Short mmCIF file of N, CA and C in Angstrom, two decimals:
data_model
loop_
_atom_site.label_atom_id
_atom_site.label_comp_id
_atom_site.label_asym_id
_atom_site.label_seq_id
_atom_site.Cartn_x
_atom_site.Cartn_y
_atom_site.Cartn_z
N MET A 1 116.99 114.75 91.72
CA MET A 1 117.65 113.42 91.68
C MET A 1 118.45 113.20 92.50
N CYS A 2 118.02 111.44 93.42
CA CYS A 2 118.54 111.94 95.03
C CYS A 2 119.92 111.30 94.98
N VAL A 3 120.07 111.93 96.07
CA VAL A 3 120.98 112.11 96.12
C VAL A 3 121.82 110.97 97.88
N GLY A 4 123.57 110.59 97.49
CA GLY A 4 123.65 109.07 98.89
C GLY A 4 122.63 108.24 97.71
N GLU A 5 123.37 107.70 96.47
CA GLU A 5 122.84 106.67 96.07
C GLU A 5 123.79 105.82 96.92
N ASN A 6 123.05 104.05 96.63
CA ASN A 6 123.24 103.00 97.16
C ASN A 6 122.83 101.69 96.64
N ASP A 7 123.95 101.15 95.73
CA ASP A 7 123.76 100.44 94.58
C ASP A 7 123.09 98.85 95.03
N ARG A 8 123.56 98.88 96.79
CA ARG A 8 122.37 97.93 96.98
C ARG A 8 121.43 98.49 97.12
N ILE A 9 120.88 99.21 96.70
CA ILE A 9 119.15 99.71 97.67
C ILE A 9 119.17 99.50 95.38
N ALA A 10 117.80 98.63 95.39
CA ALA A 10 117.11 99.03 93.12
C ALA A 10 117.05 100.05 93.59
N SER A 11 115.81 100.58 94.69
CA SER A 11 114.78 101.78 94.32
C SER A 11 115.49 103.07 94.55
N TRP A 12 116.65 103.23 95.12
CA TRP A 12 117.44 104.35 94.29
C TRP A 12 117.46 104.31 92.52
N ARG A 13 118.54 103.85 92.66
CA ARG A 13 118.51 103.30 90.51
C ARG A 13 116.96 103.17 90.03
N THR A 14 115.79 103.16 90.74
CA THR A 14 114.56 103.27 89.92
C THR A 14 114.34 104.88 90.49
N MET A 15 114.82 104.96 90.95
CA MET A 15 114.08 106.97 91.21
C MET A 15 114.83 107.72 90.35
N ASN A 16 116.00 107.37 90.96
CA ASN A 16 116.89 108.13 89.36
C ASN A 16 116.29 107.91 88.81
N GLU A 17 116.76 106.39 87.70
CA GLU A 17 116.08 106.39 86.56
C GLU A 17 115.07 106.74 86.47
N THR A 18 113.83 106.80 87.19
CA THR A 18 112.53 107.62 87.23
C THR A 18 112.73 108.86 86.83
N ALA A 19 112.81 109.41 87.63
CA ALA A 19 112.53 111.04 87.74
C ALA A 19 112.88 112.09 86.22
N PRO A 20 114.23 111.73 86.16
CA PRO A 20 114.14 112.61 84.47
C PRO A 20 112.85 112.38 83.29
N LYS A 21 111.94 110.84 83.35
CA LYS A 21 111.44 109.89 82.34
C LYS A 21 109.74 111.40 82.61
N LEU A 22 109.62 111.77 84.41
CA LEU A 22 108.51 112.26 84.77
C LEU A 22 108.51 113.14 83.32
N ALA A 23 109.38 113.93 83.93
CA ALA A 23 109.63 115.13 83.28
C ALA A 23 108.62 115.14 81.84
N GLU A 24 109.50 113.91 81.27
CA GLU A 24 108.54 114.09 79.78
C GLU A 24 107.71 113.09 79.67
N ALA A 25 106.85 112.43 80.33
CA ALA A 25 105.45 111.77 80.27
C ALA A 25 104.87 112.07 80.06
N ASP A 26 103.79 111.62 79.72
CA ASP A 26 102.16 112.12 80.32
C ASP A 26 101.54 111.74 81.37
N ALA A 27 101.73 110.28 81.41
CA ALA A 27 100.91 109.99 82.25
C ALA A 27 101.85 109.59 83.59
N PHE A 28 101.76 108.92 84.91
CA PHE A 28 102.83 108.05 85.49
C PHE A 28 101.23 106.73 86.63
N VAL A 29 101.62 105.60 87.01
CA VAL A 29 101.04 104.91 87.28
C VAL A 29 101.91 103.80 88.32
N ILE A 30 101.32 103.89 89.78
CA ILE A 30 102.22 103.65 90.37
C ILE A 30 100.84 102.37 91.01
N GLY A 31 101.90 101.25 90.95
CA GLY A 31 100.88 100.25 91.46
C GLY A 31 101.50 99.17 93.13
N SER A 32 101.32 98.29 94.29
CA SER A 32 101.57 98.59 95.05
C SER A 32 100.51 97.86 95.78
N PRO A 33 101.38 96.57 96.34
CA PRO A 33 99.65 95.33 97.02
C PRO A 33 100.01 96.07 99.04
N VAL A 34 98.94 96.36 99.02
CA VAL A 34 98.51 96.41 100.26
C VAL A 34 99.32 95.21 102.12
N TYR A 35 99.44 96.75 102.48
CA TYR A 35 100.07 96.16 103.57
C TYR A 35 100.22 96.53 104.70
N PHE A 36 99.43 96.20 105.68
CA PHE A 36 99.36 96.66 107.09
C PHE A 36 98.43 97.70 106.78
N ALA A 37 97.62 98.00 106.15
CA ALA A 37 96.45 98.92 105.56
C ALA A 37 97.38 100.60 104.91
N ASP A 38 98.57 99.68 104.40
CA ASP A 38 98.99 100.79 103.41
C ASP A 38 99.79 100.16 102.76
N PRO A 39 99.81 101.44 101.85
CA PRO A 39 101.02 100.49 100.46
C PRO A 39 102.27 100.26 101.19
N ALA A 40 103.31 99.13 100.04
CA ALA A 40 104.34 98.77 100.17
C ALA A 40 105.31 99.78 100.91
N GLY A 41 105.99 99.40 102.16
CA GLY A 41 106.95 100.38 102.37
C GLY A 41 108.18 101.45 101.69
N GLU A 42 108.26 100.07 100.35
CA GLU A 42 109.15 101.21 98.97
C GLU A 42 108.34 101.22 98.72
N ALA A 43 107.64 101.09 98.22
CA ALA A 43 106.30 101.83 97.09
C ALA A 43 106.04 103.79 97.64
N VAL A 44 106.32 103.32 98.99
CA VAL A 44 105.65 104.82 100.39
C VAL A 44 107.53 105.44 100.16
N SER A 45 108.64 105.00 100.10
CA SER A 45 109.91 105.65 99.99
C SER A 45 110.04 106.09 99.33
N PHE A 46 109.62 105.39 97.08
CA PHE A 46 109.84 106.10 96.17
C PHE A 46 109.08 107.30 95.46
N MET A 47 107.68 106.92 96.19
CA MET A 47 106.99 108.38 96.07
C MET A 47 107.00 109.05 96.59
N ASP A 48 108.00 109.86 97.34
CA ASP A 48 108.37 110.50 98.54
C ASP A 48 109.48 110.82 98.33
N ARG A 49 110.31 110.17 97.48
CA ARG A 49 111.47 110.46 97.26
C ARG A 49 111.56 111.33 95.99
N LEU A 50 110.36 110.40 94.98
CA LEU A 50 110.23 111.22 92.86
C LEU A 50 110.26 112.24 93.50
N PHE A 51 108.56 112.40 93.61
CA PHE A 51 107.93 113.75 94.09
C PHE A 51 108.60 114.46 94.39
N PHE A 52 109.07 115.11 95.69
CA PHE A 52 109.90 115.39 96.40
C PHE A 52 111.35 116.14 95.81
N SER A 53 111.76 114.89 95.22
CA SER A 53 112.99 115.06 94.12
C SER A 53 112.22 116.11 92.79
N THR A 54 111.17 116.12 92.58
CA THR A 54 110.73 116.68 91.08
C THR A 54 109.99 117.50 91.09
N LEU A 55 109.93 118.85 92.51
CA LEU A 55 108.97 119.71 92.88
C LEU A 55 109.64 120.52 91.55
N ASN A 56 111.32 120.73 90.75
CA ASN A 56 110.95 121.53 90.00
C ASN A 56 110.28 121.35 88.18
N ILE A 57 109.80 119.87 88.69
CA ILE A 57 109.44 119.65 87.56
C ILE A 57 107.44 119.70 87.18
N ASN A 58 107.29 120.62 85.98
CA ASN A 58 106.09 120.94 86.25
C ASN A 58 105.32 119.46 85.93
N LYS A 59 104.11 119.29 87.15
CA LYS A 59 103.36 118.06 87.45
C LYS A 59 102.10 118.40 86.73
N THR A 60 101.70 119.05 86.38
CA THR A 60 100.69 120.03 85.86
C THR A 60 99.43 118.81 84.52
N MET A 61 98.62 118.39 84.84
CA MET A 61 97.89 117.91 83.98
C MET A 61 98.86 116.55 83.42
N LYS A 62 99.94 115.83 84.34
CA LYS A 62 100.49 114.80 83.88
C LYS A 62 99.37 114.33 84.48
N VAL A 63 98.92 112.94 83.69
CA VAL A 63 97.46 111.66 84.43
C VAL A 63 98.04 111.42 85.27
N GLY A 64 97.36 110.74 86.09
CA GLY A 64 97.51 109.64 87.93
C GLY A 64 96.95 108.64 88.02
N ALA A 65 97.92 107.11 88.13
CA ALA A 65 96.61 106.54 88.16
C ALA A 65 97.56 105.56 89.66
N ALA A 66 96.47 105.12 89.97
CA ALA A 66 97.39 104.78 91.15
C ALA A 66 96.26 103.46 91.10
N VAL A 67 96.95 101.85 91.30
CA VAL A 67 96.55 100.62 91.06
C VAL A 67 97.38 99.77 93.06
N VAL A 68 95.63 98.70 92.97
CA VAL A 68 95.70 98.26 94.56
C VAL A 68 96.07 97.03 94.64
N SER A 69 96.72 95.82 95.09
CA SER A 69 96.19 94.07 94.63
C SER A 69 96.36 94.33 96.66
N TRP A 70 95.12 93.62 96.75
CA TRP A 70 95.05 93.40 98.34
C TRP A 70 94.54 91.72 98.41
N ARG A 71 94.31 92.01 99.59
CA ARG A 71 94.16 89.80 100.38
C ARG A 71 92.40 90.78 100.97
N ARG A 72 92.51 91.24 101.87
CA ARG A 72 91.31 91.36 103.08
C ARG A 72 91.50 92.83 103.51
N GLY A 73 91.77 93.54 103.51
CA GLY A 73 91.69 95.06 104.14
C GLY A 73 91.99 95.89 103.90
N GLY A 74 91.98 97.18 103.90
CA GLY A 74 93.00 98.06 104.33
C GLY A 74 92.85 99.18 102.29
N ASN A 75 92.42 98.62 101.68
CA ASN A 75 92.35 98.41 100.38
C ASN A 75 92.37 100.15 99.77
N THR A 76 91.09 100.72 100.47
CA THR A 76 91.00 102.60 99.99
C THR A 76 92.03 103.22 100.87
N ALA A 77 92.27 102.50 101.47
CA ALA A 77 93.03 103.57 102.68
C ALA A 77 95.20 103.67 101.66
N THR A 78 95.58 102.63 101.20
CA THR A 78 96.01 102.47 100.32
C THR A 78 95.80 103.28 99.26
N PHE A 79 94.81 103.23 98.60
CA PHE A 79 94.53 103.33 97.56
C PHE A 79 94.66 104.95 97.93
N ASP A 80 93.92 105.19 98.83
CA ASP A 80 93.19 107.34 98.92
C ASP A 80 95.37 107.49 99.31
N MET A 81 96.18 107.03 99.77
CA MET A 81 97.71 107.60 99.84
C MET A 81 98.11 107.69 98.33
N LEU A 82 98.06 107.20 97.59
CA LEU A 82 98.87 107.29 96.66
C LEU A 82 98.26 108.32 95.84
N ASN A 83 97.10 108.17 95.62
CA ASN A 83 96.08 109.28 94.87
C ASN A 83 96.89 110.36 95.26
N LYS A 84 97.03 110.42 96.77
CA LYS A 84 97.44 111.88 97.41
C LYS A 84 98.39 112.61 96.75
N TYR A 85 99.84 111.89 96.25
CA TYR A 85 100.36 112.31 95.76
C TYR A 85 100.72 113.35 94.25
N PHE A 86 99.47 112.64 93.61
CA PHE A 86 99.04 112.99 91.98
C PHE A 86 98.16 114.66 92.53
N SER A 87 97.22 114.20 93.38
CA SER A 87 96.78 115.52 93.60
C SER A 87 96.68 116.97 94.89
N MET A 88 98.22 116.35 94.57
CA MET A 88 99.06 117.65 95.99
C MET A 88 100.06 118.37 94.97
N ASN A 89 100.26 117.96 93.17
CA ASN A 89 100.83 118.01 92.31
C ASN A 89 100.37 118.44 90.65
N GLY A 90 99.03 119.11 90.92
CA GLY A 90 97.95 119.54 89.91
C GLY A 90 97.73 117.73 89.08
N MET A 91 97.95 116.98 89.01
CA MET A 91 97.64 116.10 88.43
C MET A 91 96.80 115.40 88.58
N PRO A 92 95.34 115.56 87.07
CA PRO A 92 94.63 114.51 87.08
C PRO A 92 94.26 113.34 87.32
N ILE A 93 93.43 112.50 87.66
CA ILE A 93 93.60 110.99 88.05
C ILE A 93 92.55 110.83 87.88
N ALA A 94 93.08 109.17 87.04
CA ALA A 94 92.74 108.17 86.10
C ALA A 94 91.74 107.45 87.58
N THR A 95 89.96 107.33 86.01
CA THR A 95 89.49 106.72 87.50
C THR A 95 88.96 105.32 86.44
N SER A 96 88.33 104.51 87.16
CA SER A 96 88.00 103.61 86.10
C SER A 96 85.86 103.09 86.92
N GLN A 97 85.60 102.13 86.75
CA GLN A 97 84.13 101.74 86.50
C GLN A 97 83.79 101.54 88.92
N TYR A 98 85.73 102.01 89.60
CA TYR A 98 85.44 100.89 90.30
C TYR A 98 86.95 101.82 91.47
N TRP A 99 87.19 101.51 92.60
CA TRP A 99 88.50 102.16 92.85
C TRP A 99 89.51 100.89 91.20
N ASN A 100 90.93 101.47 91.92
CA ASN A 100 92.12 100.86 90.78
C ASN A 100 92.08 99.80 91.20
N MET A 101 91.32 98.64 92.14
CA MET A 101 91.92 97.73 93.00
C MET A 101 91.99 96.61 91.92
N VAL A 102 92.60 95.06 92.74
CA VAL A 102 92.53 93.88 92.28
C VAL A 102 92.15 93.49 93.58
N HIS A 103 91.97 91.97 93.49
CA HIS A 103 92.27 91.02 94.93
C HIS A 103 92.31 90.65 94.88
N GLY A 104 93.92 89.63 95.81
CA GLY A 104 94.20 88.25 95.29
C GLY A 104 95.50 88.37 95.96
N SER A 105 96.45 87.86 96.55
CA SER A 105 97.70 87.70 96.49
C SER A 105 98.89 86.75 95.79
N THR A 106 97.79 86.51 94.44
CA THR A 106 99.38 86.17 93.78
C THR A 106 98.47 86.71 92.07
N PRO A 107 99.51 86.68 91.37
CA PRO A 107 98.58 86.51 90.20
C PRO A 107 97.43 85.81 89.66
N GLU A 108 97.97 84.70 90.42
CA GLU A 108 97.38 84.13 89.54
C GLU A 108 96.14 83.90 90.48
N GLU A 109 95.84 84.44 91.29
CA GLU A 109 94.66 85.46 92.28
C GLU A 109 93.72 85.92 91.87
N VAL A 110 94.64 86.71 90.78
CA VAL A 110 94.46 88.29 91.06
C VAL A 110 93.48 88.20 89.41
N LEU A 111 93.81 87.25 88.44
CA LEU A 111 93.23 87.18 87.44
C LEU A 111 91.76 85.72 87.31
N LYS A 112 91.43 85.44 87.88
CA LYS A 112 90.35 85.38 88.66
C LYS A 112 89.50 86.58 89.46
N ASP A 113 89.50 87.75 89.92
CA ASP A 113 88.70 88.39 90.11
C ASP A 113 88.07 89.44 88.47
N GLU A 114 87.27 88.53 88.43
CA GLU A 114 86.83 89.00 87.22
C GLU A 114 86.66 90.39 86.97
N GLU A 115 85.80 90.81 88.53
CA GLU A 115 85.39 92.13 88.06
C GLU A 115 87.12 93.04 88.45
N GLY A 116 87.30 92.55 89.33
CA GLY A 116 88.89 93.38 89.62
C GLY A 116 89.99 93.70 88.09
N MET A 117 89.83 92.86 87.28
CA MET A 117 90.29 92.53 85.53
C MET A 117 88.86 93.49 85.17
N GLN A 118 88.33 93.74 84.85
CA GLN A 118 87.52 94.04 84.16
C GLN A 118 87.70 96.33 84.49
N THR A 119 87.95 95.99 86.08
CA THR A 119 88.81 97.80 87.26
C THR A 119 89.61 98.07 85.80
N MET A 120 90.38 96.88 85.53
CA MET A 120 91.75 97.47 84.53
C MET A 120 91.62 98.62 83.49
N ARG A 121 90.89 97.13 83.12
CA ARG A 121 90.50 96.98 81.74
C ARG A 121 89.22 98.82 81.23
N THR A 122 88.56 99.25 82.28
CA THR A 122 87.80 100.52 82.11
C THR A 122 89.21 101.33 82.19
N LEU A 123 90.35 100.89 83.14
CA LEU A 123 91.13 101.64 84.18
C LEU A 123 91.92 101.92 83.10
N GLY A 124 92.75 101.30 82.09
CA GLY A 124 93.28 101.63 80.85
C GLY A 124 92.50 102.24 79.95
N ARG A 125 91.69 102.65 79.82
CA ARG A 125 90.73 103.06 77.89
C ARG A 125 90.25 104.27 78.42
N ASN A 126 89.97 105.01 80.31
CA ASN A 126 89.69 106.43 80.03
C ASN A 126 90.87 107.16 80.72
N MET A 127 91.90 106.31 80.97
CA MET A 127 92.93 106.59 81.26
C MET A 127 93.68 106.61 79.41
N ALA A 128 94.02 106.85 78.66
CA ALA A 128 93.86 107.13 76.75
C ALA A 128 93.02 108.25 76.30
N PHE A 129 91.93 107.71 77.03
CA PHE A 129 90.99 108.74 76.74
C PHE A 129 91.38 110.76 76.81
N LEU A 130 92.17 110.44 78.50
CA LEU A 130 91.96 111.00 79.31
C LEU A 130 93.10 112.15 78.30
N MET A 131 94.10 111.18 78.53
CA MET A 131 95.11 111.65 77.92
C MET A 131 95.59 112.44 76.40
N LYS A 132 94.33 111.58 75.90
CA LYS A 132 94.28 112.28 74.74
C LYS A 132 93.27 113.61 74.48
N SER A 133 92.38 113.38 75.54
CA SER A 133 91.31 114.92 76.13
C SER A 133 92.44 115.47 76.21
N ILE A 134 93.24 115.74 77.53
CA ILE A 134 94.48 116.81 77.97
C ILE A 134 95.26 117.05 76.75
N GLN A 135 95.53 116.65 75.62
CA GLN A 135 96.49 116.73 74.35
C GLN A 135 96.03 117.41 73.61
N MET A 136 94.91 117.42 73.33
CA MET A 136 93.94 118.24 72.16
C MET A 136 93.37 119.54 73.26
N GLY A 137 93.07 119.61 74.53
CA GLY A 137 93.59 120.27 75.19
C GLY A 137 94.33 121.21 75.30
N LYS A 138 95.99 121.61 74.89
CA LYS A 138 96.32 121.29 76.00
C LYS A 138 97.21 122.43 73.47
N GLU A 139 97.10 121.47 72.79
CA GLU A 139 97.17 122.10 71.42
C GLU A 139 96.17 123.43 71.70
N LYS A 140 94.46 123.07 71.95
CA LYS A 140 93.70 124.62 71.72
C LYS A 140 94.18 125.43 72.41
N LEU A 141 94.02 125.06 73.68
CA LEU A 141 93.86 126.19 74.74
C LEU A 141 95.14 125.97 75.69
N GLY A 142 96.24 125.77 75.27
CA GLY A 142 97.77 125.28 76.70
C GLY A 142 96.97 125.22 78.19
N LEU A 143 98.24 125.37 78.61
CA LEU A 143 97.96 124.26 80.33
C LEU A 143 96.84 125.52 80.41
N PRO A 144 96.68 125.62 81.50
CA PRO A 144 95.91 126.29 83.23
C PRO A 144 96.88 127.15 83.30
N GLU A 145 96.60 127.98 84.28
CA GLU A 145 97.40 129.91 84.24
C GLU A 145 98.38 128.71 85.80
N LYS A 146 99.33 128.19 85.85
CA LYS A 146 100.51 128.55 87.36
C LYS A 146 100.84 129.36 88.28
N GLU A 147 99.73 129.26 89.64
CA GLU A 147 99.95 130.49 90.15
C GLU A 147 101.88 130.50 91.11
N LYS A 148 102.44 131.79 90.61
CA LYS A 148 103.81 130.57 92.50
C LYS A 148 102.64 129.58 93.38
N THR A 149 103.64 129.24 93.81
CA THR A 149 103.17 128.91 94.92
C THR A 149 103.43 129.94 96.33
N ILE A 150 102.48 129.36 96.61
CA ILE A 150 102.67 129.79 98.07
C ILE A 150 102.18 129.52 99.69
N PHE A 151 102.56 129.30 99.98
CA PHE A 151 102.97 128.20 101.46
C PHE A 151 103.15 128.76 102.56
N THR A 152 101.85 128.25 103.67
CA THR A 152 100.90 128.89 104.63
C THR A 152 101.53 129.08 105.15
N SER A 153 102.33 129.38 106.67
CA SER A 153 102.84 129.19 108.59
C SER A 153 101.38 129.68 109.43
N PHE A 154 101.17 128.99 109.95
CA PHE A 154 100.04 130.00 111.62
C PHE A 154 101.27 129.36 112.27
N HIS A 155 102.80 129.92 112.87
CA HIS A 155 103.77 129.40 113.45
C HIS A 155 104.47 131.32 113.49
N ARG A 156 103.89 131.83 114.24
CA ARG A 156 104.95 133.37 113.34
C ARG A 156 106.05 133.36 114.98
#
């Protein structure tokens, strides 16, 4: 949990409400618009606090997906940055037929992005399949063995 909660900042409450749910969840989806070739600052702050405060929660085989909405550029950098939270926590990343992106500045513009909308539908189907497959694997094989984390420091 995040300490120093401030009721004036909604993201603190949201993060503190999300952290316990993450332990029970089979998947996690984060979406962000692209601002200056990066995710929205509040999304990054939320993910930093959430994933740091839940280091004690085993996220192995919880499916992760990042979804990005963009107007012009910076979409792949934003998509890459959000997916790193999942890859650093042993979480399979759900994919689609293309990067999980839609184009548009408003919901109305996004709905006109037919390829982007198809990409989102495909992501949903792929994510559901991946989650069901992982559940079957857990039942038959269990989770992969998790080693104790080793932290290497070359500064001695």
